[in-house]
Each structure stands twice: as structure tokens, then as C-alpha cells.
Amino acid sequence: MFESRPDRSDEVVLVGRSNVGKSTLMRELTGHKVPTGQKPGVTRQPNHFDWASEDFMFTDLPGFGYMQGVEDGHEEAIKTEVVRYIEEYADNIMLGVLVLDGKAAVDIIDRHSGEDEIPHVVELYYLLEELGIQPVVAVNKMDKVDDRDERLDDIGERLGLYPPWKQWQDVIAPITAKKGKITALEDAANNHFEAAKRDELKQFFS
């Protein structure tokens, strides 16, 4: 279903539900215009940004979850393709940035936490870990959250990261992409690049 991938070795992927602000964040990171919209599910194919002269690119993977005007089977197919893409290119993916809506994430996770059900975002987080991809959780739209620390503690806890969230600042990054406030994500990414002895990649998160 997904079209071909540019021939780049190192990659940072953005994943998450529809309408959490992945494309807005991508625009902040790359400085390039990215299609965004009020309607969930605007991104249906991976958006690859391989403009840099280095052997590196950002990829904005399609969101999953509710999409206006899209039949259920198609939503499921997109989620399957996202997982397949991550599995197939796991060796190339340096970071998996899981973007959450700070205001809605806890409710959405809890709503999908049944006896035999793992919420998709939690599943994705564990998938990244299992494949040896460093996950960074970009908790977006934090300007709309009043109880900031409590909310970040709750999100961390649902991902198996026990509070306080501040001990996980390499993994949990509170941001407001629309206002260009993404320093916490840049810091987390750069710490991982440093640990991996890949300082040349830090330019993409500065």
C-alpha cells in the first residue's frame, strides 16, 4: 500500500494517532511545508523529507484511529502498513517519535484498555522498543493542559514509565508544535544521538 521509500540509511519516524499534530511537528523540524488539516487522517502515505545532503531523512507516517469519511477496514489497513514499515526498516530507524495529544491521550488509552486489548499507542511504544528503536514520546498540545506534571506522570505510567515523569526526560518530551515549542524533543533526540555516537545527526534537532 505504501509507495517506495527514498534510499536513505538513517531515519527518524513520527508515528501516532490521527490529528495529534505530527505534520505540524514535522514542519517545525524540517522547515518545510507539510500538508495539515482540520480533518483527521490528512496524511495517508508516508511523507519523506530527504532534502538534507547527509544520508538521513524524516518520515511522517500516516495517523491511525478515527478518520472522517474513511471506512473501518481502511483504517485497520493503514495501521497494519505503519507497523509493517517500522518492522521492515527497523535497522535504519534511529528514533521513533510517538506523538500524543497531551489533552486527550490518557482518556484514549484508558478507553481502549480492555481485558484483551492493548491501546494502539501503547502497542506502538512497545513495538519500537522490541525492535531496538529508541522511542521518544512527544506529548503535544501541552499549552492546553492545566495539570502538566500530573498529566505527564499519567501518560508515563500507562507506558510502563513510573512517575515522576521528570526521570524520563530522554523519553517523555512535552511540546507545543504549533507554537514552535519543541526544545524538550530536541534535547531528548540529541541525547540519544550522542549516546549512539552519532553527533552529526544533532543538527537535525537544533
XYZ file of C-alpha atoms in Angstrom:
206
model
C 0.000 0.000 0.000
C 2.802 2.452 0.902
C 4.839 3.667 -2.031
C 8.596 3.291 -2.283
C 10.984 4.702 0.315
C 13.872 7.029 -0.630
C 17.283 5.395 -0.437
C 18.486 6.864 2.856
C 20.238 4.936 5.603
C 19.307 6.841 8.764
C 15.737 7.790 9.502
C 13.611 9.325 12.241
C 9.923 8.369 12.042
C 6.932 10.179 13.512
C 4.053 7.896 14.472
C 0.759 8.285 16.308
C -2.976 8.637 16.028
C -4.632 10.974 13.552
C -4.899 14.628 14.498
C -2.229 14.685 17.211
C -0.100 17.216 15.309
C 2.512 15.005 13.625
C 2.530 17.036 10.412
C 2.752 20.323 12.335
C 5.709 18.929 14.264
C 7.294 17.788 11.011
C 7.023 21.316 9.655
C 8.788 22.623 12.783
C 11.575 20.059 12.467
C 12.186 20.405 8.743
C 11.166 23.981 7.977
C 9.241 22.565 5.011
C 5.543 22.946 4.392
C 3.688 19.752 5.226
C 0.027 19.129 4.376
C -2.030 19.527 7.551
C -5.752 19.848 8.019
C -8.600 20.120 10.487
C -9.856 16.729 9.385
C -8.135 13.697 10.901
C -6.302 11.445 8.507
C -4.970 14.028 6.030
C -1.727 12.051 5.739
C -2.475 8.728 4.011
C 1.012 7.923 2.667
C 4.359 8.365 4.426
C 5.775 11.857 3.897
C 9.547 11.503 3.484
C 11.795 14.545 3.947
C 15.153 13.666 2.450
C 16.267 17.160 1.464
C 19.484 17.059 3.502
C 22.805 16.290 1.844
C 23.502 13.724 4.587
C 22.289 10.159 4.312
C 19.292 10.944 6.563
C 15.557 11.654 6.398
C 12.479 12.305 8.493
C 9.350 10.267 7.784
C 5.856 11.306 8.863
C 3.856 8.062 8.892
C 0.057 8.217 8.427
C -2.013 8.562 11.567
C -4.421 5.848 12.602
C -7.617 5.840 14.620
C -10.697 7.815 13.676
C -10.622 9.245 10.171
C -13.509 11.193 8.776
C -15.081 9.633 5.720
C -12.886 6.541 5.800
C -14.311 3.046 6.074
C -13.196 0.929 9.041
C -11.237 -1.591 7.010
C -9.068 1.151 5.534
C -8.152 2.482 8.993
C -7.066 -1.012 10.018
C -5.081 -1.385 6.782
C -3.195 1.866 7.457
C -2.300 0.723 10.970
C -1.039 -2.599 9.571
C 1.060 -0.770 6.970
C 2.561 1.538 9.607
C 3.605 -1.476 11.690
C 4.969 -3.252 8.594
C 7.003 -0.165 7.622
C 8.542 0.118 11.101
C 9.383 -3.586 11.157
C 10.856 -3.557 7.667
C 13.115 -0.531 8.218
C 13.876 -1.047 11.918
C 17.613 -1.210 11.231
C 17.515 2.241 9.601
C 15.286 3.966 12.144
C 17.348 5.825 14.741
C 14.389 7.219 16.667
C 10.673 6.556 16.722
C 8.885 9.722 17.811
C 5.473 8.709 19.153
C 3.335 11.852 19.066
C 0.455 12.071 21.559
C -2.180 14.734 22.174
C -1.435 15.788 25.760
C -5.048 16.681 26.430
C -6.676 13.516 25.047
C -4.017 10.777 25.356
C -4.904 9.429 28.812
C -8.625 9.185 28.004
C -7.930 7.476 24.680
C -5.523 4.965 26.236
C -7.971 4.186 29.054
C -10.905 3.856 26.667
C -9.051 1.154 24.714
C -7.627 -0.718 27.696
C -9.870 -3.774 27.793
C -9.074 -7.219 29.138
C -7.728 -8.473 25.814
C -6.941 -5.112 24.334
C -3.749 -3.079 24.336
C -4.269 0.516 23.142
C -2.611 1.160 19.770
C -0.311 3.883 21.096
C 0.946 1.630 23.891
C 1.369 -1.185 21.370
C 3.419 1.100 19.129
C 5.626 2.170 22.022
C 6.385 -1.471 22.875
C 6.871 -2.335 19.199
C 9.570 0.343 18.869
C 11.297 -0.967 21.994
C 11.082 -4.595 20.847
C 12.643 -3.735 17.503
C 15.525 -1.929 19.204
C 14.321 1.507 18.042
C 14.692 4.247 20.648
C 11.183 5.612 21.373
C 10.671 9.267 22.292
C 7.148 10.264 23.320
C 6.408 13.798 22.117
C 3.434 14.895 24.212
C 1.969 17.650 22.039
C -0.572 20.460 22.653
C 0.743 20.972 26.193
C -0.437 24.593 26.074
C -3.971 23.181 26.537
C -3.073 21.116 29.610
C -3.514 22.634 33.078
C -2.166 19.899 35.367
C 1.051 19.472 33.385
C 3.148 17.286 35.737
C 0.205 15.114 36.736
C -0.745 14.578 33.096
C 2.806 13.651 32.084
C 3.057 11.279 35.082
C -0.198 9.602 33.975
C 0.989 9.201 30.378
C 4.329 7.788 31.513
C 2.646 5.353 33.862
C 0.457 3.970 31.067
C 3.595 3.276 29.046
C 5.240 1.493 31.966
C 7.410 4.506 32.890
C 6.813 5.058 36.569
C 6.393 8.607 37.906
C 7.722 11.157 38.301
C 7.977 11.738 34.544
C 10.986 14.018 35.027
C 13.228 10.984 35.487
C 12.296 10.010 31.905
C 13.158 13.254 30.129
C 15.072 11.330 27.449
C 11.808 9.551 26.628
C 8.935 11.915 27.536
C 9.127 15.285 25.789
C 6.336 17.837 26.427
C 5.927 20.106 23.369
C 3.574 22.560 21.676
C 4.446 22.139 17.993
C 2.048 24.804 16.757
C 3.895 27.445 18.791
C 7.340 26.107 17.894
C 7.990 24.913 21.451
C 9.819 21.643 20.777
C 13.022 22.075 22.807
C 12.272 19.087 25.066
C 12.056 16.828 21.993
C 15.265 18.268 20.508
C 17.104 17.691 23.784
C 15.844 14.101 24.103
C 16.746 13.270 20.489
C 20.206 14.796 20.771
C 20.952 12.890 23.973
C 20.180 9.643 22.136
C 22.290 10.619 19.120
C 25.152 11.453 21.476
C 24.818 8.108 23.250
C 24.853 6.361 19.860
C 27.991 8.355 18.918
C 26.116 9.966 16.036
C 26.763 13.632 16.808
C 26.426 14.534 13.120
C 22.664 13.885 13.388
C 22.223 16.507 16.115
C 21.999 19.261 13.500
C 18.524 17.988 12.566
C 17.197 18.639 16.060
C 18.503 22.116 16.767
